[in-house]
N, CA, C and O of each residue as an XYZ file, in Angstrom:
612
protein
N      -8.056    -53.713    -32.456
C      -9.526    -53.304    -32.053
C      -9.453    -52.124    -31.009
O      -8.685    -52.150    -30.047
N     -10.232    -51.191    -31.257
C     -10.397    -49.998    -30.313
C     -11.058    -50.447    -28.913
O     -12.104    -51.093    -28.843
N     -10.319    -50.025    -27.836
C     -10.916    -50.312    -26.440
C     -12.304    -49.499    -26.338
O     -12.449    -48.410    -26.893
N     -13.197    -50.055    -25.662
C     -14.568    -49.541    -25.758
C     -14.666    -48.176    -24.903
O     -15.631    -47.423    -25.038
N     -13.588    -47.902    -23.997
C     -13.524    -46.596    -23.402
C     -13.022    -45.399    -24.265
O     -13.271    -44.227    -23.982
N     -12.358    -45.767    -25.248
C     -11.735    -44.740    -26.100
C     -12.694    -43.607    -26.459
O     -12.371    -42.449    -26.194
N     -13.865    -43.886    -27.054
C     -14.845    -42.759    -27.412
C     -15.203    -41.973    -26.268
O     -15.346    -40.757    -26.393
N     -15.362    -42.549    -25.159
C     -15.673    -41.730    -23.919
C     -14.418    -40.901    -23.469
O     -14.551    -39.767    -23.010
N     -13.392    -41.407    -23.592
C     -12.086    -40.831    -23.199
C     -11.826    -39.587    -24.089
O     -11.471    -38.514    -23.601
N     -12.031    -39.793    -25.505
C     -11.882    -38.706    -26.396
C     -12.915    -37.621    -26.252
O     -12.605    -36.438    -26.390
N     -14.088    -37.995    -25.989
C     -15.161    -37.053    -25.505
C     -14.774    -36.128    -24.287
O     -15.097    -34.943    -24.206
N     -14.085    -36.783    -23.406
C     -13.744    -36.135    -22.125
C     -12.550    -35.324    -22.576
O     -12.586    -34.132    -22.270
N     -11.506    -35.755    -23.245
C     -10.363    -35.020    -23.493
C     -10.392    -33.905    -24.559
O      -9.614    -32.953    -24.492
N     -11.251    -34.033    -25.488
C     -11.334    -32.990    -26.580
C     -11.567    -31.588    -26.021
O     -10.812    -30.686    -26.383
N     -12.567    -31.340    -25.160
C     -12.689    -29.919    -24.758
C     -11.630    -29.485    -23.905
O     -11.327    -28.293    -23.881
N     -11.006    -30.367    -23.170
C      -9.788    -29.890    -22.267
C      -8.765    -29.553    -23.170
O      -8.138    -28.514    -22.965
N      -8.460    -30.353    -24.258
C      -7.415    -29.805    -25.249
C      -7.740    -28.531    -25.753
O      -6.878    -27.653    -25.753
N      -9.048    -28.285    -26.250
C      -9.455    -27.129    -26.885
C      -9.222    -25.896    -26.037
O      -8.784    -24.838    -26.490
N      -9.565    -26.122    -24.708
C      -9.277    -24.947    -23.704
C      -7.849    -24.659    -23.623
O      -7.508    -23.513    -23.329
N      -6.908    -25.624    -23.865
C      -5.487    -25.345    -23.822
C      -4.873    -24.947    -25.215
O      -3.666    -24.747    -25.350
N      -5.759    -24.848    -26.213
C      -5.373    -24.480    -27.577
C      -4.627    -25.692    -28.278
O      -3.740    -25.492    -29.108
N      -5.020    -26.911    -27.911
C      -4.556    -28.202    -28.465
C      -5.462    -28.942    -29.131
O      -6.646    -28.615    -29.054
N      -5.106    -29.972    -29.834
C      -6.043    -30.852    -30.560
C      -5.700    -32.344    -30.092
O      -4.539    -32.651    -29.822
N      -6.711    -33.223    -30.009
C      -6.510    -34.630    -29.815
C      -6.350    -35.281    -31.105
O      -7.226    -35.148    -31.959
N      -5.273    -35.997    -31.327
C      -5.057    -36.713    -32.642
C      -5.590    -38.136    -32.450
O      -6.382    -38.615    -33.261
N      -5.182    -38.774    -31.437
C      -5.587    -40.189    -31.292
C      -5.401    -40.594    -29.899
O      -4.580    -39.985    -29.213
N      -6.180    -41.705    -29.339
C      -6.049    -42.188    -28.081
C      -6.057    -43.747    -28.191
O      -6.835    -44.420    -28.866
N      -4.985    -44.213    -27.351
C      -4.947    -45.784    -27.317
C      -5.028    -46.100    -25.883
O      -4.484    -45.371    -25.054
N      -5.735    -47.238    -25.531
C      -5.665    -47.882    -24.202
C      -5.043    -49.227    -24.312
O      -5.629    -50.159    -24.863
N      -3.889    -49.329    -23.804
C      -3.219    -50.618    -24.009
C      -3.383    -51.439    -22.748
O      -2.737    -51.202    -21.727
N      -4.262    -52.402    -22.855
C      -4.721    -53.138    -21.720
C      -3.737    -54.463    -21.578
O      -3.800    -55.195    -20.590
N      -2.964    -54.652    -22.503
C      -2.139    -55.826    -22.427
C      -0.969    -55.472    -21.772
O      -0.091    -56.336    -21.762
N      -0.721    -54.339    -21.183
C       0.567    -53.900    -20.390
C       0.129    -53.887    -18.847
O      -1.047    -53.664    -18.557
N       0.993    -54.105    -17.967
C       0.747    -53.900    -16.521
C       1.641    -52.916    -15.854
O       2.850    -53.126    -15.754
N       1.111    -51.932    -15.435
C      -0.276    -51.473    -15.493
C      -0.713    -51.058    -16.947
O       0.140    -50.757    -17.782
N      -2.009    -51.049    -17.223
C      -2.477    -50.531    -18.638
C      -1.959    -49.174    -18.776
O      -1.716    -48.434    -17.822
N      -1.794    -48.867    -20.065
C      -1.314    -47.453    -20.467
C      -2.366    -46.793    -21.325
O      -2.794    -47.315    -22.354
N      -2.771    -45.609    -20.856
C      -3.662    -44.714    -21.707
C      -2.796    -43.697    -22.399
O      -2.295    -42.778    -21.751
N      -2.616    -43.818    -23.595
C      -1.707    -42.935    -24.476
C      -2.699    -41.999    -25.271
O      -3.578    -42.409    -26.030
N      -2.433    -40.734    -24.993
C      -3.191    -39.669    -25.810
C      -2.206    -38.799    -26.619
O      -1.352    -38.126    -26.042
N      -2.331    -38.818    -27.941
C      -1.566    -38.014    -28.835
C      -2.157    -36.707    -29.064
O      -3.300    -36.619    -29.511
N      -1.437    -35.659    -28.782
C      -2.048    -34.290    -29.078
C      -1.109    -33.589    -29.984
O       0.018    -34.031    -30.205
N      -1.596    -32.432    -30.543
C      -0.764    -31.543    -31.316
C      -1.172    -30.153    -31.133
O      -2.355    -29.887    -30.920
N      -0.330    -29.305    -31.197
C      -0.487    -27.820    -31.137
C      -0.643    -27.283    -32.656
O       0.299    -27.298    -33.448
N      -1.796    -26.859    -32.939
C      -2.062    -26.353    -34.390
C      -1.386    -25.135    -34.805
O      -1.349    -24.772    -35.981
N      -0.823    -24.472    -33.790
C      -0.079    -23.248    -34.152
C       1.474    -23.260    -34.194
O       2.148    -22.491    -34.880
N       1.969    -24.252    -33.355
C       3.562    -24.302    -33.458
C       3.793    -25.784    -33.052
O       2.903    -26.581    -32.756
N       5.037    -26.010    -33.084
C       5.431    -27.506    -32.705
C       4.865    -27.798    -31.350
O       4.810    -26.960    -30.449
N       4.459    -29.002    -31.259
C       3.854    -29.474    -29.861
C       5.166    -29.540    -28.814
O       6.180    -30.171    -29.110
N       5.035    -28.911    -27.728
C       6.136    -28.773    -26.718
C       5.851    -29.751    -25.615
O       4.741    -30.270    -25.495
N       6.902    -30.014    -24.772
C       6.802    -30.746    -23.566
C       5.897    -30.090    -22.729
O       5.091    -30.768    -22.092
N       5.909    -28.715    -22.623
C       4.943    -27.963    -21.769
C       3.475    -28.254    -22.230
O       2.609    -28.369    -21.363
N       3.184    -28.367    -23.438
C       1.861    -28.649    -23.982
C       1.458    -30.011    -23.481
O       0.327    -30.189    -23.028
N       2.378    -31.006    -23.552
C       2.099    -32.397    -22.994
C       1.842    -32.348    -21.545
O       0.918    -32.988    -21.042
N       2.695    -31.551    -20.818
C       2.370    -31.525    -19.327
C       1.128    -30.948    -18.965
O       0.442    -31.422    -18.059
N       0.763    -29.845    -19.692
C      -0.480    -29.138    -19.305
C      -1.694    -30.036    -19.601
O      -2.646    -30.076    -18.823
N      -1.648    -30.766    -20.751
C      -2.718    -31.652    -21.084
C      -2.786    -32.750    -20.156
O      -3.900    -33.124    -19.791
N      -1.626    -33.387    -19.671
C      -1.556    -34.396    -18.683
C      -2.109    -34.050    -17.388
O      -2.661    -34.919    -16.713
N      -2.005    -32.846    -16.985
C      -2.459    -32.340    -15.553
C      -4.057    -32.231    -15.771
O      -4.827    -32.738    -14.955
N      -4.492    -31.575    -16.863
C      -5.879    -31.334    -17.011
C      -6.682    -32.626    -17.202
O      -7.806    -32.698    -16.704
N      -6.148    -33.689    -17.921
C      -6.829    -34.844    -18.271
C      -6.744    -35.804    -16.894
O      -7.687    -36.518    -16.554
N      -5.843    -35.745    -16.362
C      -5.558    -36.610    -15.094
C      -6.601    -36.116    -14.126
O      -7.395    -36.925    -13.646
N      -6.649    -34.874    -13.819
C      -7.709    -34.388    -12.927
C      -9.091    -34.726    -13.233
O      -9.865    -35.052    -12.333
N      -9.464    -34.663    -14.523
C     -10.805    -35.036    -14.965
C     -11.059    -36.564    -14.915
O     -12.148    -36.995    -14.538
N     -10.054    -37.374    -15.297
C     -10.145    -38.822    -15.175
C     -10.423    -39.290    -13.777
O     -11.242    -40.181    -13.549
N      -9.678    -38.631    -12.773
C      -9.666    -38.963    -11.415
C     -11.024    -38.619    -10.923
O     -11.566    -39.379    -10.120
N     -11.680    -37.436    -11.373
C     -12.947    -36.999    -10.839
C     -14.076    -37.801    -11.373
O     -15.074    -38.044    -10.695
N     -13.911    -38.215    -12.606
C     -15.092    -39.137    -13.227
C     -14.995    -40.549    -12.893
O     -15.989    -41.273    -12.961
N     -13.770    -41.016    -12.508
C     -13.692    -42.457    -12.298
C     -14.050    -43.352    -13.454
O     -14.772    -44.341    -13.322
N     -13.505    -42.959    -14.616
C     -13.871    -43.730    -15.869
C     -13.044    -45.075    -15.791
O     -13.534    -46.165    -16.087
N     -11.737    -44.893    -15.362
C     -10.961    -46.076    -15.439
C     -10.660    -46.475    -13.889
O     -10.001    -45.762    -13.131
N     -11.169    -47.564    -13.579
C     -11.380    -47.979    -12.011
C      -9.984    -48.492    -11.626
O      -9.574    -48.193    -10.505
N      -9.290    -49.156    -12.353
C      -7.944    -49.869    -11.954
C      -6.802    -48.786    -12.112
O      -6.988    -47.683    -12.625
N      -5.702    -49.198    -11.652
C      -4.342    -48.363    -11.866
C      -4.055    -48.552    -13.300
O      -4.153    -49.593    -13.951
N      -3.661    -47.300    -13.714
C      -3.204    -47.230    -15.122
C      -2.102    -46.122    -15.124
O      -1.939    -45.385    -14.151
N      -1.339    -46.038    -16.282
C      -0.444    -44.972    -16.600
C      -1.001    -44.082    -17.710
O      -1.431    -44.554    -18.763
N      -0.977    -42.795    -17.439
C      -1.409    -41.819    -18.489
C      -0.182    -41.283    -19.223
O       0.741    -40.829    -18.547
N      -0.106    -41.299    -20.501
C       1.059    -40.818    -21.274
C       0.387    -39.903    -22.281
O      -0.560    -40.277    -22.973
N       0.937    -38.641    -22.337
C       0.555    -37.690    -23.302
C       1.823    -37.452    -24.259
O       2.947    -37.226    -23.809
N       1.558    -37.517    -25.468
C       2.734    -37.199    -26.345
C       2.261    -36.617    -27.682
O       1.081    -36.583    -28.029
N       3.289    -36.166    -28.393
C       2.990    -35.728    -29.788
C       3.193    -36.909    -30.785
O       4.075    -37.743    -30.583
N       2.388    -36.965    -31.830
C       2.557    -38.048    -32.776
C       3.762    -38.091    -33.558
O       4.075    -39.097    -34.195
N       4.522    -36.932    -33.532
C       5.844    -36.980    -34.114
C       5.695    -36.766    -35.688
O       4.610    -36.913    -36.249
N       6.801    -36.427    -36.323
C       6.810    -35.945    -37.734
C       6.700    -37.191    -38.688
O       6.237    -37.040    -39.819
N       7.077    -38.292    -38.287
C       7.172    -39.476    -39.163
C       5.939    -40.341    -39.079
O       5.881    -41.452    -39.607
N       5.030    -39.830    -38.446
C       3.669    -40.554    -38.276
C       2.961    -40.900    -39.596
O       2.873    -40.058    -40.489
N       2.458    -42.137    -39.721
C       1.742    -42.559    -40.808
C       0.245    -42.093    -40.385
O      -0.163    -42.180    -39.227
N      -0.481    -41.615    -41.405
C      -1.759    -41.233    -41.229
C      -2.773    -42.413    -41.639
O      -2.729    -42.948    -42.747
N      -3.653    -42.749    -40.673
C      -4.567    -43.919    -41.179
C      -6.065    -43.691    -40.823
O      -7.008    -44.102    -41.500
N      -6.151    -43.007    -39.711
C      -7.606    -42.792    -39.291
C      -8.228    -41.504    -40.067
O      -7.479    -40.684    -40.598
N      -9.503    -41.390    -40.095
C     -10.302    -40.317    -40.625
C      -9.807    -38.981    -39.761
O      -9.487    -37.933    -40.323
N      -9.790    -39.145    -38.454
C      -9.460    -38.115    -37.569
C      -7.999    -37.552    -37.865
O      -7.794    -36.338    -37.846
N      -7.033    -38.435    -38.128
C      -5.853    -37.996    -38.535
C      -5.862    -37.251    -39.873
O      -5.174    -36.236    -39.980
N      -6.601    -37.692    -40.900
C      -6.589    -37.068    -42.267
C      -7.333    -35.594    -42.023
O      -7.115    -34.624    -42.748
N      -8.156    -35.582    -40.996
C      -8.845    -34.116    -40.798
C      -7.833    -33.370    -40.114
O      -7.559    -32.238    -40.514
N      -7.245    -33.869    -39.132
C      -6.252    -33.014    -38.181
C      -5.124    -32.526    -38.896
O      -4.632    -31.445    -38.572
N      -4.584    -33.302    -39.978
C      -3.360    -32.953    -40.631
C      -3.721    -32.338    -42.049
O      -2.846    -32.292    -42.914
N      -4.870    -31.913    -42.271
C      -5.222    -31.100    -43.531
C      -4.318    -29.872    -43.659
O      -4.189    -29.059    -42.743
N      -3.720    -29.780    -44.797
C      -2.823    -28.583    -45.015
C      -1.390    -28.913    -44.679
O      -0.512    -28.074    -44.878
N      -1.111    -30.134    -44.162
C       0.286    -30.489    -43.885
C       0.907    -31.190    -44.933
O       0.253    -31.925    -45.673
N       2.142    -31.020    -45.056
C       2.908    -31.863    -46.113
C       2.953    -33.370    -45.772
O       3.243    -33.833    -44.669
N       2.603    -34.105    -46.945
C       2.599    -35.526    -46.731
C       3.274    -36.237    -47.821
O       3.420    -35.684    -48.911
N       3.684    -37.400    -47.604
C       4.253    -38.331    -48.651
C       3.244    -39.497    -48.833
O       2.997    -40.284    -47.918
N       2.657    -39.568    -50.099
C       1.839    -40.811    -50.470
C       2.608    -41.647    -51.255
O       3.264    -41.259    -52.222
N       2.530    -43.031    -50.778
C       3.245    -44.047    -51.596
C       2.035    -44.919    -52.139
O       0.963    -45.058    -51.550
N       2.366    -45.454    -53.297
C       1.283    -46.236    -53.995
C       1.817    -47.672    -54.248
O       3.022    -47.857    -54.416
N       0.975    -48.620    -54.273
C       1.388    -50.067    -54.335
C       1.923    -50.320    -55.770
O       2.735    -51.228    -55.946
N       1.530    -49.610    -56.720
C       2.107    -49.621    -58.106
C       2.173    -48.193    -58.662
O       1.614    -47.292    -58.036
N       2.804    -47.947    -59.764
C       2.969    -46.597    -60.374
C       1.591    -46.279    -60.761
O       0.779    -47.049    -61.274
N       1.409    -44.881    -60.411
C       0.222    -44.081    -60.879
C       0.823    -42.788    -61.587
O       1.581    -41.981    -61.048
N       0.375    -42.742    -62.819
C       0.932    -41.686    -63.727
C       2.498    -41.577    -63.581
O       3.094    -40.522    -63.364
N       3.071    -42.800    -63.729
C       4.570    -42.842    -63.754
C       5.285    -42.716    -62.428
O       6.515    -42.759    -62.398
N       4.521    -42.554    -61.264
C       5.231    -42.403    -60.006
C       4.645    -43.332    -58.900
O       3.472    -43.700    -58.960
N       5.496    -43.713    -57.869
C       4.876    -44.486    -56.822
C       5.023    -43.602    -55.602
O       4.636    -44.097    -54.544
N       5.530    -42.347    -55.572
C       5.560    -41.611    -54.355
C       5.264    -40.219    -54.686
O       5.957    -39.632    -55.516
N       4.263    -39.637    -54.084
C       3.853    -38.242    -54.370
C       4.019    -37.325    -53.071
O       3.598    -37.765    -52.002
N       4.558    -36.188    -53.124
C       4.692    -35.182    -52.085
C       3.877    -33.974    -52.350
O       3.886    -33.360    -53.416
N       3.119    -33.654    -51.229
C       2.234    -32.468    -51.470
C       1.582    -32.113    -50.210
O       1.848    -32.729    -49.179
N       0.665    -31.065    -50.243
C      -0.140    -30.708    -48.936
C      -1.461    -31.405    -49.050
O      -2.171    -31.330    -50.053
N      -1.772    -32.128    -47.907
C      -3.009    -32.907    -47.807
C      -4.137    -31.990    -47.905
O      -4.236    -31.014    -47.162
N      -5.049    -32.300    -48.867
C      -6.411    -31.693    -48.945
C      -7.393    -32.539    -48.110
O      -7.956    -32.026    -47.143
N      -7.619    -33.857    -48.469
C      -8.558    -34.685    -47.835
C      -8.407    -36.151    -48.389
O      -7.710    -36.472    -49.351
N      -9.197    -37.002    -47.600
C      -9.305    -38.319    -47.979
C     -10.686    -38.707    -48.095
O     -11.450    -38.325    -47.209
N     -11.152    -39.440    -49.094
C     -12.550    -39.942    -49.042
C     -12.483    -41.364    -49.584
O     -11.395    -41.916    -49.747
N     -13.652    -41.965    -49.866
C     -13.718    -43.272    -50.273
C     -13.045    -43.727    -51.499
O     -12.666    -44.882    -51.696
N     -12.906    -42.571    -52.444
C     -12.339    -42.910    -53.808
C     -10.854    -42.299    -53.892
O     -10.155    -42.651    -54.843
N     -10.368    -41.452    -52.995
C      -8.981    -41.074    -53.220
C      -8.436    -40.321    -52.148
O      -9.152    -39.985    -51.206
N      -7.054    -39.983    -52.216
C      -6.407    -39.107    -51.327
C      -6.145    -37.939    -52.158
O      -5.624    -38.119    -53.259
N      -6.452    -36.730    -51.755
C      -6.375    -35.602    -52.489
C      -5.151    -34.661    -52.007
O      -5.098    -34.363    -50.814
N      -4.293    -34.246    -52.788
C      -3.151    -33.428    -52.475
C      -3.164    -32.177    -53.345
O      -3.621    -32.118    -54.487
N      -2.568    -31.118    -52.610
C      -2.304    -29.846    -53.460
C      -0.840    -29.967    -53.824
O       0.055    -29.907    -52.981
N      -0.646    -30.132    -55.068
C       0.659    -30.129    -55.805
C       0.907    -28.974    -56.511
O       0.378    -28.771    -57.604
N       1.744    -28.115    -55.931
C       2.156    -26.769    -56.484
C       0.976    -25.952    -56.931
O       1.037    -25.328    -57.990
N      -0.121    -25.927    -56.151
C      -1.205    -25.117    -56.343
C      -2.464    -25.809    -57.085
O      -3.565    -25.281    -57.240
N      -2.107    -26.996    -57.476
C      -3.149    -27.797    -58.209
C      -3.635    -28.941    -57.482
O      -2.829    -29.699    -56.942
N      -4.892    -29.142    -57.417
C      -5.527    -30.290    -56.627
C      -5.207    -31.521    -57.488
O      -5.296    -31.471    -58.714
N      -4.817    -32.669    -56.799
C      -4.440    -33.858    -57.507
C      -5.073    -35.041    -56.681
O      -5.047    -35.059    -55.451
N      -5.643    -36.026    -57.451
C      -6.278    -37.097    -56.710
C      -5.533    -38.442    -57.051
O      -5.235    -38.806    -58.188
N      -5.293    -39.089    -55.936
C      -4.625    -40.474    -56.082
C      -5.738    -41.500    -55.787
O      -6.370    -41.368    -54.739
N      -6.017    -42.478    -56.603
C      -6.935    -43.481    -56.327
C      -6.643    -44.153    -54.998
O      -5.525    -44.591    -54.725
N      -7.698    -44.221    -54.170
C      -7.424    -44.867    -52.687
C      -7.017    -46.213    -52.798
O      -6.171    -46.633    -52.009
N      -7.556    -47.041    -53.770
C      -7.168    -48.401    -53.773
C      -5.727    -48.656    -54.159
O      -5.226    -49.772    -54.027
N      -5.069    -47.624    -54.634
C      -3.590    -47.791    -55.029
C      -2.602    -47.133    -53.898
O      -1.373    -47.196    -53.936
N      -3.373    -46.496    -52.898
C      -2.472    -45.826    -51.692
C      -2.093    -46.855    -50.791
O      -2.962    -47.494    -50.199
N      -0.742    -47.107    -50.607
C      -0.322    -48.176    -49.669
C       0.190    -47.446    -48.281
O       0.254    -48.084    -47.230
N       0.523    -46.152    -48.364
C       1.017    -45.445    -47.137
C       0.921    -43.978    -47.380
O       1.199    -43.435    -48.449
N       0.483    -43.354    -46.246
C       0.481    -41.845    -46.235
C       1.156    -41.502    -44.901
O       0.807    -41.967    -43.817
N       2.148    -40.648    -45.094
C       2.854    -40.174    -43.738
C       3.139    -38.683    -43.915
O       3.182    -38.135    -45.016
N       3.334    -38.062    -42.725
C       3.678    -36.730    -42.682
C       5.094    -36.580    -43.277
O       5.921    -37.488    -43.194
N       5.330    -35.447    -43.857
C       6.549    -35.102    -44.569
C       7.333    -34.079    -43.723
O       6.875    -32.944    -43.596
N       8.498    -34.431    -43.136
C       9.119    -33.351    -42.453
C       9.845    -32.396    -43.234
O      10.347    -31.428    -42.661
N       9.967    -32.549    -44.493
C      10.560    -31.588    -45.438
C       9.388    -30.783    -46.028
O       9.721    -29.858    -46.769
N       8.122    -30.970    -45.833
C       7.062    -30.266    -46.515
C       6.217    -29.588    -45.576
O       5.254    -28.932    -45.974
């Protein structure tokens, strides 16, 4: 379950990231840890996300969080990149990684295959859409068991 502060934290972090030329991929607030951990995943849409990108975002977000007093207790702020092996699950991730190479795995064979590699076009209620060698291809969503970024694509 998403922590109730996450929408407010994303609203605060998104313009900061944009000012730094970055995008927010996801935010998690792990309150089951002591101290709690606020983990924000960012990506650089132009090049590989660097340690410098994470440090700049950390400084900017930390200053705003301190100024706004959104989180009243002690917490740890972690800024990181989602990494290349990340599974895509949220609408935000499917939007953020449009055009990226992905691997789609199906629960049963679809048109003779259980794994598809292509460039992500989009996901909607009915399917996951890939660009396969210049052609749009739809995989029925009810058959999709996993979508992950493809480090080879």
